[in-house]
Amino acid sequence: NFMLTQPHSVSESPGKTVTISCTRSSGSIASTYVQWYQQRPGSSPTTVIYEDNQRASGVPDRFSGSIDSSSNSASLTISGLKTEDEADYYCQSFDSSNWVFGGGTKLSVL
Amino acid sequence: EVQLVESGGGLVPPGGSLRLSCAASGFTFSNYWMHWVRQVPGKGLVWVSHINSDGSSTRYADSVKGRFTISRDNAKNTLYLEMNSLRAEDAAVYYCARDVYELVLVPAALNYWGQGTLVTVSS
């Protein structure tokens, strides 16, 4: 089994751009798709990005996803930060037998 | 509007059993892979299990294999998770989630999530 490692927390100011990384411990990041989920405090998760870079329905184009094979990582980039973007963000991928979530990144917008 | 409503959570002693349900509406339930994901309050998300559209294919996380059983009743638009031999570490909020694509052979991604149901394992 592999692991997905995310920074514990990131912070940025409103209007700025932030990038959250997700590094795969073994196996190629490009071998299976990466998803990103947002969870605001006290709420269920919602889907932000699926299949590396596809925005889920209703997600603004301020959110984008990408992968980088050289660093074996995926990234979620949020531009034009809003206070409503403050949440926990989880990456997720899978191999032949297991679905794996990253540990989550707490985004503070202040 | 897609809706997923979990129920069946509660307090159960170690070694006990519980069956969770997830009532689905707003989409053709029988066309989608469905998933269970759990989360200890204040901690991260953990995938538990998923099942294909007709119930013929299931997969489980190693931590629950042999103790949990996922199933579905497409006539009732309901997903289930039968949990046996419960342990303290199974205590969590359990979410059901729908896959993103319909009528596919393999699951792709979680797309819609329920509000969760809390399972507490304690004597």
PDB file of C-alpha atoms in Angstrom:
ATOM      1  CA  ASN A   1       0.000   0.000   0.000  1.00  0.00           C
ATOM      2  CA  PHE A   2       1.052   3.571  -0.611  1.00  0.00           C
ATOM      3  CA  MET A   3       0.538   6.760   1.355  1.00  0.00           C
ATOM      4  CA  LEU A   4      -0.448  10.258   0.323  1.00  0.00           C
ATOM      5  CA  THR A   5       1.302  12.990   2.289  1.00  0.00           C
ATOM      6  CA  GLN A   6      -0.127  16.491   2.594  1.00  0.00           C
ATOM      7  CA  PRO A   7       1.076  19.508   4.572  1.00  0.00           C
ATOM      8  CA  HIS A   8      -0.779  19.746   7.850  1.00  0.00           C
ATOM      9  CA  SER A   9      -1.772  23.345   7.301  1.00  0.00           C
ATOM     10  CA  VAL A  10      -1.382  26.279   4.943  1.00  0.00           C
ATOM     11  CA  SER A  11      -2.520  29.862   5.234  1.00  0.00           C
ATOM     12  CA  GLU A  12      -2.906  32.746   2.852  1.00  0.00           C
ATOM     13  CA  SER A  13      -4.672  36.053   2.544  1.00  0.00           C
ATOM     14  CA  PRO A  14      -7.933  36.705   0.728  1.00  0.00           C
ATOM     15  CA  GLY A  15      -7.442  37.320  -2.975  1.00  0.00           C
ATOM     16  CA  LYS A  16      -4.147  35.448  -3.103  1.00  0.00           C
ATOM     17  CA  THR A  17      -3.341  32.056  -4.583  1.00  0.00           C
ATOM     18  CA  VAL A  18      -2.496  28.943  -2.578  1.00  0.00           C
ATOM     19  CA  THR A  19      -1.313  25.502  -3.636  1.00  0.00           C
ATOM     20  CA  ILE A  20      -1.761  22.352  -1.558  1.00  0.00           C
ATOM     21  CA  SER A  21       0.493  19.416  -2.379  1.00  0.00           C
ATOM     22  CA  CYS A  22      -0.130  15.678  -2.123  1.00  0.00           C
ATOM     23  CA  THR A  23       2.879  13.384  -2.497  1.00  0.00           C
ATOM     24  CA  ARG A  24       2.552   9.679  -3.256  1.00  0.00           C
ATOM     25  CA  SER A  25       4.957   7.464  -1.333  1.00  0.00           C
ATOM     26  CA  SER A  26       5.287   4.627  -3.829  1.00  0.00           C
ATOM     27  CA  GLY A  27       4.081   3.966  -7.311  1.00  0.00           C
ATOM     28  CA  SER A  28       3.607   6.673  -9.898  1.00  0.00           C
ATOM     29  CA  ILE A  29       1.266   9.553  -9.168  1.00  0.00           C
ATOM     30  CA  ALA A  30       0.246   9.327 -12.807  1.00  0.00           C
ATOM     31  CA  SER A  31      -0.733   5.662 -12.600  1.00  0.00           C
ATOM     32  CA  THR A  32      -4.159   6.351 -11.081  1.00  0.00           C
ATOM     33  CA  TYR A  33      -6.293   9.450 -10.863  1.00  0.00           C
ATOM     34  CA  VAL A  34      -6.175  11.872  -7.935  1.00  0.00           C
ATOM     35  CA  GLN A  35      -9.248  13.473  -6.389  1.00  0.00           C
ATOM     36  CA  TRP A  36      -9.594  16.424  -4.000  1.00  0.00           C
ATOM     37  CA  TYR A  37     -12.333  16.878  -1.407  1.00  0.00           C
ATOM     38  CA  GLN A  38     -13.233  19.913   0.675  1.00  0.00           C
ATOM     39  CA  GLN A  39     -14.658  19.685   4.178  1.00  0.00           C
ATOM     40  CA  ARG A  40     -15.800  22.831   5.910  1.00  0.00           C
ATOM     41  CA  PRO A  41     -16.072  22.773   9.701  1.00  0.00           C
ATOM     42  CA  GLY A  42     -19.088  20.827  10.855  1.00  0.00           C
ATOM     43  CA  SER A  43     -20.027  19.681   7.348  1.00  0.00           C
ATOM     44  CA  SER A  44     -19.738  16.601   5.191  1.00  0.00           C
ATOM     45  CA  PRO A  45     -17.013  16.484   2.567  1.00  0.00           C
ATOM     46  CA  THR A  46     -17.748  17.713  -0.943  1.00  0.00           C
ATOM     47  CA  THR A  47     -15.926  16.903  -4.132  1.00  0.00           C
ATOM     48  CA  VAL A  48     -13.777  19.624  -5.652  1.00  0.00           C
ATOM     49  CA  ILE A  49     -11.603  17.897  -8.257  1.00  0.00           C
ATOM     50  CA  TYR A  50     -11.753  14.405  -9.741  1.00  0.00           C
ATOM     51  CA  GLU A  51      -9.561  12.610 -12.258  1.00  0.00           C
ATOM     52  CA  ASP A  52      -6.593  14.894 -11.554  1.00  0.00           C
ATOM     53  CA  ASN A  53      -8.074  18.087 -12.977  1.00  0.00           C
ATOM     54  CA  GLN A  54     -11.825  17.823 -13.558  1.00  0.00           C
ATOM     55  CA  ARG A  55     -13.888  20.252 -11.521  1.00  0.00           C
ATOM     56  CA  ALA A  56     -16.953  18.787  -9.885  1.00  0.00           C
ATOM     57  CA  SER A  57     -20.307  20.288 -10.706  1.00  0.00           C
ATOM     58  CA  GLY A  58     -20.730  23.761  -9.243  1.00  0.00           C
ATOM     59  CA  VAL A  59     -17.064  24.222  -8.329  1.00  0.00           C
ATOM     60  CA  PRO A  60     -15.747  27.603  -9.501  1.00  0.00           C
ATOM     61  CA  ASP A  61     -12.827  27.776 -11.898  1.00  0.00           C
ATOM     62  CA  ARG A  62     -10.728  29.303  -9.119  1.00  0.00           C
ATOM     63  CA  PHE A  63     -10.037  25.678  -8.189  1.00  0.00           C
ATOM     64  CA  SER A  64      -7.681  23.630 -10.352  1.00  0.00           C
ATOM     65  CA  GLY A  65      -5.864  20.330 -10.024  1.00  0.00           C
ATOM     66  CA  SER A  66      -2.668  19.026 -11.557  1.00  0.00           C
ATOM     67  CA  ILE A  67      -0.074  16.293 -11.216  1.00  0.00           C
ATOM     68  CA  ASP A  68       3.706  16.442 -11.444  1.00  0.00           C
ATOM     69  CA  SER A  69       5.458  13.178 -12.208  1.00  0.00           C
ATOM     70  CA  SER A  70       8.892  14.610 -11.400  1.00  0.00           C
ATOM     71  CA  SER A  71       7.919  15.123  -7.763  1.00  0.00           C
ATOM     72  CA  ASN A  72       5.377  12.287  -7.768  1.00  0.00           C
ATOM     73  CA  SER A  73       2.802  14.646  -6.419  1.00  0.00           C
ATOM     74  CA  ALA A  74      -0.561  16.194  -7.126  1.00  0.00           C
ATOM     75  CA  SER A  75      -1.547  19.751  -6.386  1.00  0.00           C
ATOM     76  CA  LEU A  76      -4.725  21.666  -5.713  1.00  0.00           C
ATOM     77  CA  THR A  77      -4.471  25.350  -6.545  1.00  0.00           C
ATOM     78  CA  ILE A  78      -7.032  27.881  -5.370  1.00  0.00           C
ATOM     79  CA  SER A  79      -6.790  31.366  -6.800  1.00  0.00           C
ATOM     80  CA  GLY A  80      -8.602  34.515  -5.702  1.00  0.00           C
ATOM     81  CA  LEU A  81      -8.953  33.089  -2.187  1.00  0.00           C
ATOM     82  CA  LYS A  82     -12.179  33.788  -0.352  1.00  0.00           C
ATOM     83  CA  THR A  83     -12.893  33.363   3.318  1.00  0.00           C
ATOM     84  CA  GLU A  84     -15.415  30.662   2.397  1.00  0.00           C
ATOM     85  CA  ASP A  85     -12.526  28.555   1.065  1.00  0.00           C
ATOM     86  CA  GLU A  86     -11.326  28.031   4.623  1.00  0.00           C
ATOM     87  CA  ALA A  87     -11.666  24.275   5.122  1.00  0.00           C
ATOM     88  CA  ASP A  88      -9.851  20.971   5.300  1.00  0.00           C
ATOM     89  CA  TYR A  89      -8.778  19.572   1.938  1.00  0.00           C
ATOM     90  CA  TYR A  90      -8.091  15.895   1.312  1.00  0.00           C
ATOM     91  CA  CYS A  91      -6.444  14.267  -1.680  1.00  0.00           C
ATOM     92  CA  GLN A  92      -7.368  10.699  -2.586  1.00  0.00           C
ATOM     93  CA  SER A  93      -6.154   8.084  -5.010  1.00  0.00           C
ATOM     94  CA  PHE A  94      -6.127   4.311  -5.306  1.00  0.00           C
ATOM     95  CA  ASP A  95      -4.246   1.232  -6.419  1.00  0.00           C
ATOM     96  CA  SER A  96      -5.484  -2.190  -7.458  1.00  0.00           C
ATOM     97  CA  SER A  97      -6.802  -3.053  -4.017  1.00  0.00           C
ATOM     98  CA  ASN A  98      -7.173   0.043  -1.901  1.00  0.00           C
ATOM     99  CA  TRP A  99      -8.470   3.584  -1.899  1.00  0.00           C
ATOM    100  CA  VAL A 100      -6.222   5.963   0.030  1.00  0.00           C
ATOM    101  CA  PHE A 101      -6.806   9.436   1.431  1.00  0.00           C
ATOM    102  CA  GLY A 102      -4.138  11.913   2.375  1.00  0.00           C
ATOM    103  CA  GLY A 103      -4.099  13.131   5.948  1.00  0.00           C
ATOM    104  CA  GLY A 104      -5.730  16.423   5.048  1.00  0.00           C
ATOM    105  CA  THR A 105      -4.582  20.035   4.924  1.00  0.00           C
ATOM    106  CA  LYS A 106      -6.215  22.777   6.929  1.00  0.00           C
ATOM    107  CA  LEU A 107      -6.457  25.919   4.818  1.00  0.00           C
ATOM    108  CA  SER A 108      -6.729  29.162   6.742  1.00  0.00           C
ATOM    109  CA  VAL A 109      -7.720  32.293   4.876  1.00  0.00           C
ATOM    110  CA  LEU A 110      -6.809  35.290   6.962  1.00  0.00           C
TER     111      LEU A 110
ATOM    112  CA  GLU B   1     -31.365  16.733  -6.434  1.00  0.00           C
ATOM    113  CA  VAL B   2     -29.075  13.931  -5.279  1.00  0.00           C
ATOM    114  CA  GLN B   3     -29.692  13.013  -1.652  1.00  0.00           C
ATOM    115  CA  LEU B   4     -27.960  10.429   0.517  1.00  0.00           C
ATOM    116  CA  VAL B   5     -29.296   9.962   4.026  1.00  0.00           C
ATOM    117  CA  GLU B   6     -27.461   7.658   6.419  1.00  0.00           C
ATOM    118  CA  SER B   7     -29.048   6.093   9.474  1.00  0.00           C
ATOM    119  CA  GLY B   8     -28.437   3.309  11.949  1.00  0.00           C
ATOM    120  CA  GLY B   9     -25.559   4.729  13.936  1.00  0.00           C
ATOM    121  CA  GLY B  10     -25.494   4.606  17.704  1.00  0.00           C
ATOM    122  CA  LEU B  11     -23.774   3.229  20.774  1.00  0.00           C
ATOM    123  CA  VAL B  12     -22.676  -0.405  20.670  1.00  0.00           C
ATOM    124  CA  PRO B  13     -20.391  -2.380  23.038  1.00  0.00           C
ATOM    125  CA  PRO B  14     -17.097  -3.821  21.817  1.00  0.00           C
ATOM    126  CA  GLY B  15     -17.750  -7.052  19.967  1.00  0.00           C
ATOM    127  CA  GLY B  16     -21.247  -5.940  19.050  1.00  0.00           C
ATOM    128  CA  SER B  17     -22.939  -5.459  15.704  1.00  0.00           C
ATOM    129  CA  LEU B  18     -24.646  -2.628  13.877  1.00  0.00           C
ATOM    130  CA  ARG B  19     -26.205  -2.149  10.450  1.00  0.00           C
ATOM    131  CA  LEU B  20     -25.962   1.207   8.751  1.00  0.00           C
ATOM    132  CA  SER B  21     -28.312   2.244   5.964  1.00  0.00           C
ATOM    133  CA  CYS B  22     -28.047   4.924   3.310  1.00  0.00           C
ATOM    134  CA  ALA B  23     -31.251   5.945   1.539  1.00  0.00           C
ATOM    135  CA  ALA B  24     -30.601   7.383  -1.896  1.00  0.00           C
ATOM    136  CA  SER B  25     -32.799   9.614  -4.033  1.00  0.00           C
ATOM    137  CA  GLY B  26     -32.571  12.017  -6.941  1.00  0.00           C
ATOM    138  CA  PHE B  27     -30.676   9.669  -9.264  1.00  0.00           C
ATOM    139  CA  THR B  28     -30.854   6.156 -10.715  1.00  0.00           C
ATOM    140  CA  PHE B  29     -29.349   4.335  -7.745  1.00  0.00           C
ATOM    141  CA  SER B  30     -28.958   1.027  -9.563  1.00  0.00           C
ATOM    142  CA  ASN B  31     -26.527   2.599 -12.061  1.00  0.00           C
ATOM    143  CA  TYR B  32     -23.813   3.702  -9.658  1.00  0.00           C
ATOM    144  CA  TRP B  33     -20.971   2.324  -7.599  1.00  0.00           C
ATOM    145  CA  MET B  34     -21.498   3.274  -3.952  1.00  0.00           C
ATOM    146  CA  HIS B  35     -18.997   3.754  -1.148  1.00  0.00           C
ATOM    147  CA  TRP B  36     -18.630   3.966   2.620  1.00  0.00           C
ATOM    148  CA  VAL B  37     -16.033   6.312   4.120  1.00  0.00           C
ATOM    149  CA  ARG B  38     -15.461   6.924   7.823  1.00  0.00           C
ATOM    150  CA  GLN B  39     -13.979   9.710   9.877  1.00  0.00           C
ATOM    151  CA  VAL B  40     -13.064   9.827  13.523  1.00  0.00           C
ATOM    152  CA  PRO B  41     -14.195  13.285  14.708  1.00  0.00           C
ATOM    153  CA  GLY B  42     -11.285  15.677  14.335  1.00  0.00           C
ATOM    154  CA  LYS B  43      -9.297  13.233  12.192  1.00  0.00           C
ATOM    155  CA  GLY B  44      -9.000  12.405   8.520  1.00  0.00           C
ATOM    156  CA  LEU B  45     -11.103  10.480   6.025  1.00  0.00           C
ATOM    157  CA  VAL B  46     -10.680   6.725   5.643  1.00  0.00           C
ATOM    158  CA  TRP B  47     -12.176   4.633   2.846  1.00  0.00           C
ATOM    159  CA  VAL B  48     -14.046   1.590   4.156  1.00  0.00           C
ATOM    160  CA  SER B  49     -15.711  -0.238   1.287  1.00  0.00           C
ATOM    161  CA  HIS B  50     -17.417   0.006  -2.072  1.00  0.00           C
ATOM    162  CA  ILE B  51     -19.868  -1.986  -4.143  1.00  0.00           C
ATOM    163  CA  ASN B  52     -20.693  -2.029  -7.813  1.00  0.00           C
ATOM    164  CA  SER B  53     -24.045  -1.156  -9.288  1.00  0.00           C
ATOM    165  CA  ASP B  54     -25.625  -4.613  -9.148  1.00  0.00           C
ATOM    166  CA  GLY B  55     -23.947  -5.732  -5.926  1.00  0.00           C
ATOM    167  CA  SER B  56     -21.828  -8.435  -7.532  1.00  0.00           C
ATOM    168  CA  SER B  57     -18.460  -6.833  -6.767  1.00  0.00           C
ATOM    169  CA  THR B  58     -17.299  -5.542  -3.395  1.00  0.00           C
ATOM    170  CA  ARG B  59     -14.020  -4.411  -1.874  1.00  0.00           C
ATOM    171  CA  TYR B  60     -12.968  -3.604   1.659  1.00  0.00           C
ATOM    172  CA  ALA B  61     -10.199  -1.850   3.524  1.00  0.00           C
ATOM    173  CA  ASP B  62      -7.908  -4.322   5.274  1.00  0.00           C
ATOM    174  CA  SER B  63      -8.953  -2.928   8.656  1.00  0.00           C
ATOM    175  CA  VAL B  64     -12.560  -4.095   8.221  1.00  0.00           C
ATOM    176  CA  LYS B  65     -12.183  -7.124   5.960  1.00  0.00           C
ATOM    177  CA  GLY B  66     -13.979 -10.158   7.362  1.00  0.00           C
ATOM    178  CA  ARG B  67     -15.968  -8.057   9.846  1.00  0.00           C
ATOM    179  CA  PHE B  68     -17.932  -5.628   7.662  1.00  0.00           C
ATOM    180  CA  THR B  69     -20.240  -6.452   4.760  1.00  0.00           C
ATOM    181  CA  ILE B  70     -21.454  -3.941   2.205  1.00  0.00           C
ATOM    182  CA  SER B  71     -24.654  -4.647   0.303  1.00  0.00           C
ATOM    183  CA  ARG B  72     -27.412  -2.859  -1.556  1.00  0.00           C
ATOM    184  CA  ASP B  73     -31.084  -3.208  -2.368  1.00  0.00           C
ATOM    185  CA  ASN B  74     -31.655  -1.513  -5.701  1.00  0.00           C
ATOM    186  CA  ALA B  75     -35.404  -1.956  -5.424  1.00  0.00           C
ATOM    187  CA  LYS B  76     -35.331   0.096  -2.220  1.00  0.00           C
ATOM    188  CA  ASN B  77     -32.597   2.518  -3.365  1.00  0.00           C
ATOM    189  CA  THR B  78     -30.690   1.704  -0.216  1.00  0.00           C
ATOM    190  CA  LEU B  79     -27.054   0.940   0.595  1.00  0.00           C
ATOM    191  CA  TYR B  80     -26.091  -1.006   3.712  1.00  0.00           C
ATOM    192  CA  LEU B  81     -23.048  -1.641   5.855  1.00  0.00           C
ATOM    193  CA  GLU B  82     -23.283  -4.576   8.239  1.00  0.00           C
ATOM    194  CA  MET B  83     -20.648  -4.191  10.946  1.00  0.00           C
ATOM    195  CA  ASN B  84     -19.756  -7.110  13.210  1.00  0.00           C
ATOM    196  CA  SER B  85     -17.116  -7.679  15.908  1.00  0.00           C
ATOM    197  CA  LEU B  86     -16.916  -3.944  16.418  1.00  0.00           C
ATOM    198  CA  ARG B  87     -13.807  -2.497  18.018  1.00  0.00           C
ATOM    199  CA  ALA B  88     -13.092   0.807  19.710  1.00  0.00           C
ATOM    200  CA  GLU B  89     -11.146   1.886  16.627  1.00  0.00           C
ATOM    201  CA  ASP B  90     -14.269   1.494  14.472  1.00  0.00           C
ATOM    202  CA  ALA B  91     -15.896   4.422  16.260  1.00  0.00           C
ATOM    203  CA  ALA B  92     -16.365   7.187  13.698  1.00  0.00           C
ATOM    204  CA  VAL B  93     -18.815   9.101  11.558  1.00  0.00           C
ATOM    205  CA  TYR B  94     -19.710   6.891   8.603  1.00  0.00           C
ATOM    206  CA  TYR B  95     -20.500   8.568   5.291  1.00  0.00           C
ATOM    207  CA  CYS B  96     -22.012   6.971   2.248  1.00  0.00           C
ATOM    208  CA  ALA B  97     -21.012   8.424  -1.078  1.00  0.00           C
ATOM    209  CA  ARG B  98     -21.960   8.011  -4.705  1.00  0.00           C
ATOM    210  CA  ASP B  99     -19.468   7.516  -7.504  1.00  0.00           C
ATOM    211  CA  VAL B 100     -19.098  10.119 -10.208  1.00  0.00           C
ATOM    212  CA  TYR B 101     -19.968   8.028 -13.274  1.00  0.00           C
ATOM    213  CA  GLU B 102     -22.881   5.744 -13.970  1.00  0.00           C
ATOM    214  CA  LEU B 103     -22.841   2.415 -15.729  1.00  0.00           C
ATOM    215  CA  VAL B 104     -19.079   1.873 -15.474  1.00  0.00           C
ATOM    216  CA  LEU B 105     -17.082  -1.254 -14.686  1.00  0.00           C
ATOM    217  CA  VAL B 106     -14.712   0.318 -12.165  1.00  0.00           C
ATOM    218  CA  PRO B 107     -15.229   3.036  -9.536  1.00  0.00           C
ATOM    219  CA  ALA B 108     -13.728   6.410 -10.307  1.00  0.00           C
ATOM    220  CA  ALA B 109     -14.242   9.021  -7.603  1.00  0.00           C
ATOM    221  CA  LEU B 110     -16.622  10.064  -4.865  1.00  0.00           C
ATOM    222  CA  ASN B 111     -19.058  12.675  -6.086  1.00  0.00           C
ATOM    223  CA  TYR B 112     -21.921  13.112  -3.650  1.00  0.00           C
ATOM    224  CA  TRP B 113     -21.769  12.534   0.097  1.00  0.00           C
ATOM    225  CA  GLY B 114     -24.353  12.024   2.801  1.00  0.00           C
ATOM    226  CA  GLN B 115     -24.408  13.844   6.123  1.00  0.00           C
ATOM    227  CA  GLY B 116     -22.968  10.876   8.022  1.00  0.00           C
ATOM    228  CA  THR B 117     -24.064   8.749  10.949  1.00  0.00           C
ATOM    229  CA  LEU B 118     -22.057   8.441  14.169  1.00  0.00           C
ATOM    230  CA  VAL B 119     -21.014   5.054  15.488  1.00  0.00           C
ATOM    231  CA  THR B 120     -19.750   4.881  19.065  1.00  0.00           C
ATOM    232  CA  VAL B 121     -18.140   1.691  20.364  1.00  0.00           C
ATOM    233  CA  SER B 122     -17.955   1.622  24.118  1.00  0.00           C
ATOM    234  CA  SER B 123     -18.987  -0.502  27.071  1.00  0.00           C
TER     235      SER B 123
END
